[in-house]
Amino acid sequence: MSEHIAVLANPYAGKGRGERATETAVRLLRERGADVRTYAGVSATDTARLAVAALADEPRVLVVVGGDGTLSGVLDTVCDAAVPIVLVAAGTGNDLARALGLPRGDARAAAELALTGVPRAIDVGVVRTAEGSRRFLTIAALGFDAKVSDRTNRLRWPHGAPRYYLALLIELLRLKPMDFTLAVDGEPARRSPGTLVAAGSTSSYGGGMPICAGAVPDDGFLDIVHVAPLGRLRLLRLFPLLLRGTHLARGEVAHRRARSVTVSAPGLVVYADGERIGEDECTISVIPGALTMMVPKESDD
């Protein structure tokens, strides 16, 4: 393994923040005397290809500039390589950076971790569907929240946050319980109707919504949250508690830790790390300590 640092960039992350963050990160590393090699993708496919090329040269560390989706898109490659990862968070949600106590909105401080950070092995989730399997970093969403994401992606107007709010309104009007069937850690499958199911190794998605409040990224377990069938008004009343992470104490919310869960339901849509993975049925599991991240020395999250 050589002493150079590889920088894998998604310049389009965070509506252009990725390009500025890359310039800042590379400048900082070179100011500190590091040998830096940069790889900038123009698409998800291109970024995945460049990740293979960057790791083939065996850098001391791989700096990934972008959002959770950028790192998630190259997980297969980076998990198989014995190279620690530095995440320069430049996306819109940055929930992994939040979970690990990484700098957000400060590319210099984030890039500094390539030189001064300490390694932390974190868990990686896997979603298996009829379409195949995909690793993820934060939370797999099934139910109402996944349908909102799906609707947001299908809307062509308006742009930005209003599109999400319109999707939320549409799905709220269409709200009906989902006929989930769950099998946890090999237990017999049981019918568990509900509003949503979330399974994650970190606490939040959507830029800080702590649906899996208290989840620990390196405990070897998934936190599984099941919200019972709710009407529109009760769901709206639950949202403020969800935003504060206090919803797990509610009677309509069930929470447990497990190593795997199989979920099926008519009309099920499966999202993980903000990307659509599959539908109808999935098995979600965890690979303990599969990815080594560089984190601040003072971080004990």
PDB file of C-alpha atoms in Angstrom:
ATOM      1  CA  MET A   1       0.000   0.000   0.000  1.00  0.00           C
ATOM      2  CA  SER A   2       1.408   3.383  -1.017  1.00  0.00           C
ATOM      3  CA  GLU A   3       1.338   6.625   0.944  1.00  0.00           C
ATOM      4  CA  HIS A   4      -0.820   8.629  -1.443  1.00  0.00           C
ATOM      5  CA  ILE A   5      -4.391   9.703  -0.701  1.00  0.00           C
ATOM      6  CA  ALA A   6      -7.104   9.085  -3.274  1.00  0.00           C
ATOM      7  CA  VAL A   7     -10.007  11.522  -3.549  1.00  0.00           C
ATOM      8  CA  LEU A   8     -13.182  10.177  -5.169  1.00  0.00           C
ATOM      9  CA  ALA A   9     -15.555  13.039  -5.913  1.00  0.00           C
ATOM     10  CA  ASN A  10     -19.153  13.471  -6.917  1.00  0.00           C
ATOM     11  CA  PRO A  11     -19.108  17.126  -8.093  1.00  0.00           C
ATOM     12  CA  TYR A  12     -22.894  17.100  -8.527  1.00  0.00           C
ATOM     13  CA  ALA A  13     -23.699  16.167  -4.918  1.00  0.00           C
ATOM     14  CA  GLY A  14     -25.684  18.673  -2.891  1.00  0.00           C
ATOM     15  CA  LYS A  15     -26.643  20.770  -5.931  1.00  0.00           C
ATOM     16  CA  GLY A  16     -23.037  21.642  -6.745  1.00  0.00           C
ATOM     17  CA  ARG A  17     -21.626  21.629  -3.221  1.00  0.00           C
ATOM     18  CA  GLY A  18     -19.628  18.536  -4.149  1.00  0.00           C
ATOM     19  CA  GLU A  19     -17.421  20.409  -6.596  1.00  0.00           C
ATOM     20  CA  ARG A  20     -16.597  23.178  -4.123  1.00  0.00           C
ATOM     21  CA  ALA A  21     -16.000  20.682  -1.323  1.00  0.00           C
ATOM     22  CA  THR A  22     -13.631  18.685  -3.527  1.00  0.00           C
ATOM     23  CA  GLU A  23     -11.546  21.750  -4.350  1.00  0.00           C
ATOM     24  CA  THR A  24     -11.369  22.666  -0.657  1.00  0.00           C
ATOM     25  CA  ALA A  25     -10.471  19.144   0.458  1.00  0.00           C
ATOM     26  CA  VAL A  26      -7.741  18.665  -2.150  1.00  0.00           C
ATOM     27  CA  ARG A  27      -6.267  22.080  -1.378  1.00  0.00           C
ATOM     28  CA  LEU A  28      -6.089  21.280   2.339  1.00  0.00           C
ATOM     29  CA  LEU A  29      -4.448  17.895   1.814  1.00  0.00           C
ATOM     30  CA  ARG A  30      -1.845  19.325  -0.564  1.00  0.00           C
ATOM     31  CA  GLU A  31      -1.135  22.203   1.796  1.00  0.00           C
ATOM     32  CA  ARG A  32      -0.378  19.556   4.413  1.00  0.00           C
ATOM     33  CA  GLY A  33       2.096  17.884   2.040  1.00  0.00           C
ATOM     34  CA  ALA A  34       0.007  14.882   1.002  1.00  0.00           C
ATOM     35  CA  ASP A  35       0.365  13.165  -2.359  1.00  0.00           C
ATOM     36  CA  VAL A  36      -3.207  13.405  -3.699  1.00  0.00           C
ATOM     37  CA  ARG A  37      -4.743  11.675  -6.704  1.00  0.00           C
ATOM     38  CA  THR A  38      -8.229  12.775  -7.701  1.00  0.00           C
ATOM     39  CA  TYR A  39     -11.035  10.894  -9.453  1.00  0.00           C
ATOM     40  CA  ALA A  40     -14.219  12.791 -10.378  1.00  0.00           C
ATOM     41  CA  GLY A  41     -17.242  10.970 -11.743  1.00  0.00           C
ATOM     42  CA  VAL A  42     -19.943  12.421 -13.953  1.00  0.00           C
ATOM     43  CA  SER A  43     -22.567   9.803 -13.080  1.00  0.00           C
ATOM     44  CA  ALA A  44     -23.222   7.064 -10.529  1.00  0.00           C
ATOM     45  CA  THR A  45     -21.901   4.466 -12.977  1.00  0.00           C
ATOM     46  CA  ASP A  46     -18.794   6.504 -13.666  1.00  0.00           C
ATOM     47  CA  THR A  47     -18.156   7.046  -9.962  1.00  0.00           C
ATOM     48  CA  ALA A  48     -18.443   3.302  -9.311  1.00  0.00           C
ATOM     49  CA  ARG A  49     -15.904   2.632 -12.075  1.00  0.00           C
ATOM     50  CA  LEU A  50     -13.515   5.240 -10.726  1.00  0.00           C
ATOM     51  CA  ALA A  51     -13.756   3.778  -7.219  1.00  0.00           C
ATOM     52  CA  VAL A  52     -12.345   0.527  -8.579  1.00  0.00           C
ATOM     53  CA  ALA A  53      -9.539   2.417 -10.329  1.00  0.00           C
ATOM     54  CA  ALA A  54      -8.732   4.509  -7.273  1.00  0.00           C
ATOM     55  CA  LEU A  55      -8.495   1.491  -4.964  1.00  0.00           C
ATOM     56  CA  ALA A  56      -6.470  -0.537  -7.469  1.00  0.00           C
ATOM     57  CA  ASP A  57      -3.572   1.850  -6.788  1.00  0.00           C
ATOM     58  CA  GLU A  58      -3.779   0.965  -3.052  1.00  0.00           C
ATOM     59  CA  PRO A  59      -3.979   4.416  -1.463  1.00  0.00           C
ATOM     60  CA  ARG A  60      -3.404   4.898   2.257  1.00  0.00           C
ATOM     61  CA  VAL A  61      -6.924   6.282   2.562  1.00  0.00           C
ATOM     62  CA  LEU A  62      -9.834   6.982   0.219  1.00  0.00           C
ATOM     63  CA  VAL A  63     -11.564  10.344   0.611  1.00  0.00           C
ATOM     64  CA  VAL A  64     -15.132  10.272  -0.720  1.00  0.00           C
ATOM     65  CA  VAL A  65     -16.664  13.682  -1.417  1.00  0.00           C
ATOM     66  CA  GLY A  66     -20.442  13.658  -1.754  1.00  0.00           C
ATOM     67  CA  GLY A  67     -23.595  12.627   0.034  1.00  0.00           C
ATOM     68  CA  ASP A  68     -24.635   9.381   1.659  1.00  0.00           C
ATOM     69  CA  GLY A  69     -25.739   8.181  -1.771  1.00  0.00           C
ATOM     70  CA  THR A  70     -22.251   8.699  -3.240  1.00  0.00           C
ATOM     71  CA  LEU A  71     -20.620   6.426  -0.672  1.00  0.00           C
ATOM     72  CA  SER A  72     -23.537   3.995  -0.736  1.00  0.00           C
ATOM     73  CA  GLY A  73     -23.141   3.648  -4.502  1.00  0.00           C
ATOM     74  CA  VAL A  74     -19.581   2.305  -4.159  1.00  0.00           C
ATOM     75  CA  LEU A  75     -20.089   0.212  -1.019  1.00  0.00           C
ATOM     76  CA  ASP A  76     -19.417  -3.115  -2.699  1.00  0.00           C
ATOM     77  CA  THR A  77     -16.032  -1.863  -3.845  1.00  0.00           C
ATOM     78  CA  VAL A  78     -14.934  -0.079  -0.675  1.00  0.00           C
ATOM     79  CA  CYS A  79     -16.116  -2.823   1.684  1.00  0.00           C
ATOM     80  CA  ASP A  80     -14.019  -5.374  -0.198  1.00  0.00           C
ATOM     81  CA  ALA A  81     -10.885  -3.184  -0.014  1.00  0.00           C
ATOM     82  CA  ALA A  82      -8.795  -2.869   3.142  1.00  0.00           C
ATOM     83  CA  VAL A  83      -8.631   0.921   2.811  1.00  0.00           C
ATOM     84  CA  PRO A  84     -10.158   3.287   5.387  1.00  0.00           C
ATOM     85  CA  ILE A  85     -12.700   5.839   4.176  1.00  0.00           C
ATOM     86  CA  VAL A  86     -12.915   9.563   4.873  1.00  0.00           C
ATOM     87  CA  LEU A  87     -16.309  11.080   4.092  1.00  0.00           C
ATOM     88  CA  VAL A  88     -16.407  14.753   3.140  1.00  0.00           C
ATOM     89  CA  ALA A  89     -20.147  15.233   3.512  1.00  0.00           C
ATOM     90  CA  ALA A  90     -21.463  17.352   0.651  1.00  0.00           C
ATOM     91  CA  GLY A  91     -24.947  15.967   0.137  1.00  0.00           C
ATOM     92  CA  THR A  92     -28.367  17.171   1.193  1.00  0.00           C
ATOM     93  CA  GLY A  93     -29.053  14.770   4.085  1.00  0.00           C
ATOM     94  CA  ASN A  94     -25.611  13.711   5.346  1.00  0.00           C
ATOM     95  CA  ASP A  95     -27.120  11.312   7.885  1.00  0.00           C
ATOM     96  CA  LEU A  96     -24.057   9.058   8.053  1.00  0.00           C
ATOM     97  CA  ALA A  97     -21.842  12.033   8.893  1.00  0.00           C
ATOM     98  CA  ARG A  98     -24.344  13.003  11.583  1.00  0.00           C
ATOM     99  CA  ALA A  99     -24.286   9.484  13.056  1.00  0.00           C
ATOM    100  CA  LEU A 100     -20.478   9.337  13.188  1.00  0.00           C
ATOM    101  CA  GLY A 101     -19.894  12.875  14.436  1.00  0.00           C
ATOM    102  CA  LEU A 102     -18.151  13.880  11.210  1.00  0.00           C
ATOM    103  CA  PRO A 103     -17.861  17.542  10.168  1.00  0.00           C
ATOM    104  CA  ARG A 104     -20.782  18.727   8.044  1.00  0.00           C
ATOM    105  CA  GLY A 105     -20.501  21.889   5.989  1.00  0.00           C
ATOM    106  CA  ASP A 106     -16.751  22.109   6.638  1.00  0.00           C
ATOM    107  CA  ALA A 107     -14.779  20.346   3.906  1.00  0.00           C
ATOM    108  CA  ARG A 108     -11.404  21.327   5.390  1.00  0.00           C
ATOM    109  CA  ALA A 109     -12.196  19.784   8.763  1.00  0.00           C
ATOM    110  CA  ALA A 110     -13.605  16.669   7.111  1.00  0.00           C
ATOM    111  CA  ALA A 111     -10.575  16.224   4.839  1.00  0.00           C
ATOM    112  CA  GLU A 112      -8.282  16.688   7.846  1.00  0.00           C
ATOM    113  CA  LEU A 113      -9.505  13.303   9.093  1.00  0.00           C
ATOM    114  CA  ALA A 114      -7.423  11.672   6.342  1.00  0.00           C
ATOM    115  CA  LEU A 115      -4.390  12.839   8.329  1.00  0.00           C
ATOM    116  CA  THR A 116      -5.543  12.950  11.951  1.00  0.00           C
ATOM    117  CA  GLY A 117      -8.628  10.740  12.228  1.00  0.00           C
ATOM    118  CA  VAL A 118      -8.861   7.362  13.922  1.00  0.00           C
ATOM    119  CA  PRO A 119     -10.377   4.251  12.297  1.00  0.00           C
ATOM    120  CA  ARG A 120     -13.815   3.037  13.327  1.00  0.00           C
ATOM    121  CA  ALA A 121     -15.313  -0.141  11.871  1.00  0.00           C
ATOM    122  CA  ILE A 122     -19.034   0.327  11.283  1.00  0.00           C
ATOM    123  CA  ASP A 123     -21.824  -2.007  10.278  1.00  0.00           C
ATOM    124  CA  VAL A 124     -23.264  -2.158   6.784  1.00  0.00           C
ATOM    125  CA  GLY A 125     -26.801  -3.213   5.984  1.00  0.00           C
ATOM    126  CA  VAL A 126     -27.879  -5.441   3.106  1.00  0.00           C
ATOM    127  CA  VAL A 127     -31.274  -5.436   1.394  1.00  0.00           C
ATOM    128  CA  ARG A 128     -32.109  -8.519  -0.664  1.00  0.00           C
ATOM    129  CA  THR A 129     -35.066  -8.416  -3.047  1.00  0.00           C
ATOM    130  CA  ALA A 130     -36.135 -10.283  -6.160  1.00  0.00           C
ATOM    131  CA  GLU A 131     -34.075  -7.745  -8.140  1.00  0.00           C
ATOM    132  CA  GLY A 132     -30.872  -8.641  -6.272  1.00  0.00           C
ATOM    133  CA  SER A 133     -29.032  -7.349  -3.214  1.00  0.00           C
ATOM    134  CA  ARG A 134     -27.676  -3.967  -2.259  1.00  0.00           C
ATOM    135  CA  ARG A 135     -25.647  -2.728   0.694  1.00  0.00           C
ATOM    136  CA  PHE A 136     -26.655   0.416   2.544  1.00  0.00           C
ATOM    137  CA  LEU A 137     -25.266   2.693   5.240  1.00  0.00           C
ATOM    138  CA  THR A 138     -28.151   4.258   7.120  1.00  0.00           C
ATOM    139  CA  ILE A 139     -31.801   3.155   7.041  1.00  0.00           C
ATOM    140  CA  ALA A 140     -34.032   0.967   4.908  1.00  0.00           C
ATOM    141  CA  ALA A 141     -37.560   2.408   4.721  1.00  0.00           C
ATOM    142  CA  LEU A 142     -40.706   0.458   3.913  1.00  0.00           C
ATOM    143  CA  GLY A 143     -44.214   1.870   3.944  1.00  0.00           C
ATOM    144  CA  PHE A 144     -45.472   5.435   4.121  1.00  0.00           C
ATOM    145  CA  ASP A 145     -42.039   7.093   4.140  1.00  0.00           C
ATOM    146  CA  ALA A 146     -40.833   5.000   1.196  1.00  0.00           C
ATOM    147  CA  LYS A 147     -43.970   5.879  -0.759  1.00  0.00           C
ATOM    148  CA  VAL A 148     -43.331   9.582  -0.121  1.00  0.00           C
ATOM    149  CA  SER A 149     -39.790   9.180  -1.478  1.00  0.00           C
ATOM    150  CA  ASP A 150     -41.116   7.267  -4.467  1.00  0.00           C
ATOM    151  CA  ARG A 151     -43.740   9.926  -5.180  1.00  0.00           C
ATOM    152  CA  THR A 152     -41.130  12.689  -4.838  1.00  0.00           C
ATOM    153  CA  ASN A 153     -38.919  10.996  -7.424  1.00  0.00           C
ATOM    154  CA  ARG A 154     -41.818  10.638  -9.869  1.00  0.00           C
ATOM    155  CA  LEU A 155     -43.004  14.242  -9.619  1.00  0.00           C
ATOM    156  CA  ARG A 156     -41.510  16.615 -12.170  1.00  0.00           C
ATOM    157  CA  TRP A 157     -42.859  19.758 -10.537  1.00  0.00           C
ATOM    158  CA  PRO A 158     -42.271  21.729  -8.372  1.00  0.00           C
ATOM    159  CA  HIS A 159     -38.547  21.679  -7.640  1.00  0.00           C
ATOM    160  CA  GLY A 160     -36.675  21.505  -4.348  1.00  0.00           C
ATOM    161  CA  ALA A 161     -38.368  21.094  -0.967  1.00  0.00           C
ATOM    162  CA  PRO A 162     -41.881  21.970  -2.263  1.00  0.00           C
ATOM    163  CA  ARG A 163     -41.800  18.796  -4.371  1.00  0.00           C
ATOM    164  CA  TYR A 164     -41.265  16.696  -1.237  1.00  0.00           C
ATOM    165  CA  TYR A 165     -44.072  18.488   0.598  1.00  0.00           C
ATOM    166  CA  LEU A 166     -46.420  17.934  -2.330  1.00  0.00           C
ATOM    167  CA  ALA A 167     -45.516  14.246  -2.360  1.00  0.00           C
ATOM    168  CA  LEU A 168     -46.134  14.093   1.387  1.00  0.00           C
ATOM    169  CA  LEU A 169     -49.564  15.642   0.949  1.00  0.00           C
ATOM    170  CA  ILE A 170     -50.502  13.270  -1.880  1.00  0.00           C
ATOM    171  CA  GLU A 171     -49.471  10.191   0.082  1.00  0.00           C
ATOM    172  CA  LEU A 172     -51.163  11.464   3.234  1.00  0.00           C
ATOM    173  CA  LEU A 173     -54.414  11.742   1.289  1.00  0.00           C
ATOM    174  CA  ARG A 174     -53.886   8.213  -0.031  1.00  0.00           C
ATOM    175  CA  LEU A 175     -52.882   6.842   3.382  1.00  0.00           C
ATOM    176  CA  LYS A 176     -54.063   3.367   4.267  1.00  0.00           C
ATOM    177  CA  PRO A 177     -52.546   0.648   6.461  1.00  0.00           C
ATOM    178  CA  MET A 178     -50.118  -1.778   4.845  1.00  0.00           C
ATOM    179  CA  ASP A 179     -50.614  -5.485   5.427  1.00  0.00           C
ATOM    180  CA  PHE A 180     -47.041  -6.223   6.529  1.00  0.00           C
ATOM    181  CA  THR A 181     -45.805  -9.724   7.256  1.00  0.00           C
ATOM    182  CA  LEU A 182     -42.608  -9.753   9.338  1.00  0.00           C
ATOM    183  CA  ALA A 183     -40.150 -12.496  10.237  1.00  0.00           C
ATOM    184  CA  VAL A 184     -37.405 -11.337  12.632  1.00  0.00           C
ATOM    185  CA  ASP A 185     -34.197 -13.324  13.217  1.00  0.00           C
ATOM    186  CA  GLY A 186     -35.691 -16.537  11.899  1.00  0.00           C
ATOM    187  CA  GLU A 187     -38.799 -16.394  14.071  1.00  0.00           C
ATOM    188  CA  PRO A 188     -42.080 -17.542  12.503  1.00  0.00           C
ATOM    189  CA  ALA A 189     -43.531 -14.935  10.145  1.00  0.00           C
ATOM    190  CA  ARG A 190     -46.430 -12.977  11.598  1.00  0.00           C
ATOM    191  CA  ARG A 191     -48.917 -10.577  10.139  1.00  0.00           C
ATOM    192  CA  SER A 192     -48.203  -7.046  11.423  1.00  0.00           C
ATOM    193  CA  PRO A 193     -50.298  -4.369   9.675  1.00  0.00           C
ATOM    194  CA  GLY A 194     -48.827  -0.921  10.013  1.00  0.00           C
ATOM    195  CA  THR A 195     -47.993   2.479   8.590  1.00  0.00           C
ATOM    196  CA  LEU A 196     -44.278   1.907   8.086  1.00  0.00           C
ATOM    197  CA  VAL A 197     -41.302  -0.266   8.950  1.00  0.00           C
ATOM    198  CA  ALA A 198     -37.753   1.082   9.202  1.00  0.00           C
ATOM    199  CA  ALA A 199     -34.553  -0.909   9.753  1.00  0.00           C
ATOM    200  CA  GLY A 200     -31.284   0.908  10.287  1.00  0.00           C
ATOM    201  CA  SER A 201     -27.827   0.836  11.802  1.00  0.00           C
ATOM    202  CA  THR A 202     -27.898   4.620  12.245  1.00  0.00           C
ATOM    203  CA  SER A 203     -30.591   6.743  13.815  1.00  0.00           C
ATOM    204  CA  SER A 204     -31.760   9.168  11.129  1.00  0.00           C
ATOM    205  CA  TYR A 205     -32.740   9.596   7.516  1.00  0.00           C
ATOM    206  CA  GLY A 206     -33.996  12.504   5.451  1.00  0.00           C
ATOM    207  CA  GLY A 207     -31.447  14.941   6.859  1.00  0.00           C
ATOM    208  CA  GLY A 208     -31.875  14.294  10.573  1.00  0.00           C
ATOM    209  CA  MET A 209     -35.251  12.604  11.171  1.00  0.00           C
ATOM    210  CA  PRO A 210     -34.395  10.065  13.916  1.00  0.00           C
ATOM    211  CA  ILE A 211     -36.816   7.275  13.034  1.00  0.00           C
ATOM    212  CA  CYS A 212     -34.405   4.712  14.569  1.00  0.00           C
ATOM    213  CA  ALA A 213     -33.476   6.890  17.548  1.00  0.00           C
ATOM    214  CA  GLY A 214     -30.647   5.390  19.594  1.00  0.00           C
ATOM    215  CA  ALA A 215     -29.273   3.159  16.844  1.00  0.00           C
ATOM    216  CA  VAL A 216     -25.534   2.524  17.175  1.00  0.00           C
ATOM    217  CA  PRO A 217     -23.505   2.202  13.941  1.00  0.00           C
ATOM    218  CA  ASP A 218     -21.182  -0.521  15.234  1.00  0.00           C
ATOM    219  CA  ASP A 219     -23.197  -2.739  17.591  1.00  0.00           C
ATOM    220  CA  GLY A 220     -23.808  -5.499  15.035  1.00  0.00           C
ATOM    221  CA  PHE A 221     -27.577  -5.022  15.101  1.00  0.00           C
ATOM    222  CA  LEU A 222     -30.315  -3.358  13.112  1.00  0.00           C
ATOM    223  CA  ASP A 223     -32.800  -1.176  14.951  1.00  0.00           C
ATOM    224  CA  ILE A 224     -36.247  -2.130  13.662  1.00  0.00           C
ATOM    225  CA  VAL A 225     -39.130   0.293  14.107  1.00  0.00           C
ATOM    226  CA  HIS A 226     -42.728  -0.645  13.301  1.00  0.00           C
ATOM    227  CA  VAL A 227     -45.476   1.981  13.399  1.00  0.00           C
ATOM    228  CA  ALA A 228     -48.987   0.590  13.840  1.00  0.00           C
ATOM    229  CA  PRO A 229     -51.856   1.507  11.487  1.00  0.00           C
ATOM    230  CA  LEU A 230     -52.625   5.211  11.919  1.00  0.00           C
ATOM    231  CA  GLY A 231     -55.160   7.603  10.488  1.00  0.00           C
ATOM    232  CA  ARG A 232     -54.080  10.890   8.956  1.00  0.00           C
ATOM    233  CA  LEU A 233     -54.601  12.937  12.111  1.00  0.00           C
ATOM    234  CA  ARG A 234     -52.765  10.513  14.400  1.00  0.00           C
ATOM    235  CA  LEU A 235     -49.874  10.297  11.931  1.00  0.00           C
ATOM    236  CA  LEU A 236     -49.614  14.094  11.840  1.00  0.00           C
ATOM    237  CA  ARG A 237     -49.598  14.131  15.644  1.00  0.00           C
ATOM    238  CA  LEU A 238     -46.764  11.603  15.683  1.00  0.00           C
ATOM    239  CA  PHE A 239     -44.512  13.676  13.406  1.00  0.00           C
ATOM    240  CA  PRO A 240     -43.372  16.205  16.055  1.00  0.00           C
ATOM    241  CA  LEU A 241     -42.376  13.315  18.338  1.00  0.00           C
ATOM    242  CA  LEU A 242     -40.533  11.652  15.463  1.00  0.00           C
ATOM    243  CA  LEU A 243     -38.610  14.829  14.744  1.00  0.00           C
ATOM    244  CA  ARG A 244     -37.483  14.907  18.398  1.00  0.00           C
ATOM    245  CA  GLY A 245     -36.735  11.190  18.528  1.00  0.00           C
ATOM    246  CA  THR A 246     -39.228  10.609  21.346  1.00  0.00           C
ATOM    247  CA  HIS A 247     -41.706   8.522  19.349  1.00  0.00           C
ATOM    248  CA  LEU A 248     -40.325   5.152  20.499  1.00  0.00           C
ATOM    249  CA  ALA A 249     -42.120   5.550  23.833  1.00  0.00           C
ATOM    250  CA  ARG A 250     -45.518   5.671  22.134  1.00  0.00           C
ATOM    251  CA  GLY A 251     -47.755   2.618  22.274  1.00  0.00           C
ATOM    252  CA  GLU A 252     -48.298   2.618  18.516  1.00  0.00           C
ATOM    253  CA  VAL A 253     -44.539   2.321  17.897  1.00  0.00           C
ATOM    254  CA  ALA A 254     -42.712  -0.997  18.380  1.00  0.00           C
ATOM    255  CA  HIS A 255     -38.917  -1.109  18.531  1.00  0.00           C
ATOM    256  CA  ARG A 256     -36.442  -3.972  18.776  1.00  0.00           C
ATOM    257  CA  ARG A 257     -32.888  -4.834  17.776  1.00  0.00           C
ATOM    258  CA  ALA A 258     -32.204  -7.789  15.499  1.00  0.00           C
ATOM    259  CA  ARG A 259     -29.740  -9.117  12.955  1.00  0.00           C
ATOM    260  CA  SER A 260     -32.250  -9.641  10.152  1.00  0.00           C
ATOM    261  CA  VAL A 261     -35.869  -9.061   9.203  1.00  0.00           C
ATOM    262  CA  THR A 262     -37.921 -10.231   6.241  1.00  0.00           C
ATOM    263  CA  VAL A 263     -40.809  -7.955   5.274  1.00  0.00           C
ATOM    264  CA  SER A 264     -43.509  -8.425   2.677  1.00  0.00           C
ATOM    265  CA  ALA A 265     -46.727  -6.585   1.847  1.00  0.00           C
ATOM    266  CA  PRO A 266     -48.921  -5.942  -1.178  1.00  0.00           C
ATOM    267  CA  GLY A 267     -47.699  -2.720  -2.784  1.00  0.00           C
ATOM    268  CA  LEU A 268     -44.519  -2.637  -0.692  1.00  0.00           C
ATOM    269  CA  VAL A 269     -41.829  -0.209  -1.886  1.00  0.00           C
ATOM    270  CA  VAL A 270     -38.311  -0.581  -0.477  1.00  0.00           C
ATOM    271  CA  TYR A 271     -35.916   2.359  -0.141  1.00  0.00           C
ATOM    272  CA  ALA A 272     -32.438   2.435   1.423  1.00  0.00           C
ATOM    273  CA  ASP A 273     -30.053   5.404   1.632  1.00  0.00           C
ATOM    274  CA  GLY A 274     -32.683   7.347  -0.311  1.00  0.00           C
ATOM    275  CA  GLU A 275     -32.625   5.011  -3.324  1.00  0.00           C
ATOM    276  CA  ARG A 276     -35.344   2.648  -4.517  1.00  0.00           C
ATOM    277  CA  ILE A 277     -34.140  -0.937  -4.071  1.00  0.00           C
ATOM    278  CA  GLY A 278     -37.120  -3.150  -4.851  1.00  0.00           C
ATOM    279  CA  GLU A 279     -40.711  -4.003  -4.040  1.00  0.00           C
ATOM    280  CA  ASP A 280     -43.151  -6.578  -2.629  1.00  0.00           C
ATOM    281  CA  GLU A 281     -40.723  -8.463  -0.354  1.00  0.00           C
ATOM    282  CA  CYS A 282     -37.241  -8.007   1.043  1.00  0.00           C
ATOM    283  CA  THR A 283     -34.839  -9.375   3.622  1.00  0.00           C
ATOM    284  CA  ILE A 284     -32.731  -6.835   5.486  1.00  0.00           C
ATOM    285  CA  SER A 285     -29.625  -7.964   7.365  1.00  0.00           C
ATOM    286  CA  VAL A 286     -26.435  -6.507   8.802  1.00  0.00           C
ATOM    287  CA  ILE A 287     -22.733  -7.153   8.198  1.00  0.00           C
ATOM    288  CA  PRO A 288     -20.935  -6.182  11.429  1.00  0.00           C
ATOM    289  CA  GLY A 289     -17.834  -3.998  11.081  1.00  0.00           C
ATOM    290  CA  ALA A 290     -17.817  -4.218   7.286  1.00  0.00           C
ATOM    291  CA  LEU A 291     -16.577  -0.670   6.588  1.00  0.00           C
ATOM    292  CA  THR A 292     -13.738   1.256   8.224  1.00  0.00           C
ATOM    293  CA  MET A 293     -14.339   4.994   8.526  1.00  0.00           C
ATOM    294  CA  MET A 294     -11.942   7.662   9.775  1.00  0.00           C
ATOM    295  CA  VAL A 295     -13.594   9.645  12.567  1.00  0.00           C
ATOM    296  CA  PRO A 296     -12.491  12.456  14.907  1.00  0.00           C
ATOM    297  CA  LYS A 297     -10.340  11.338  17.822  1.00  0.00           C
ATOM    298  CA  GLU A 298     -12.723  12.877  20.318  1.00  0.00           C
ATOM    299  CA  SER A 299     -15.739  11.089  18.829  1.00  0.00           C
ATOM    300  CA  ASP A 300     -17.178   8.377  21.068  1.00  0.00           C
ATOM    301  CA  ASP A 301     -20.589   8.104  19.396  1.00  0.00           C
TER     302      ASP A 301
END
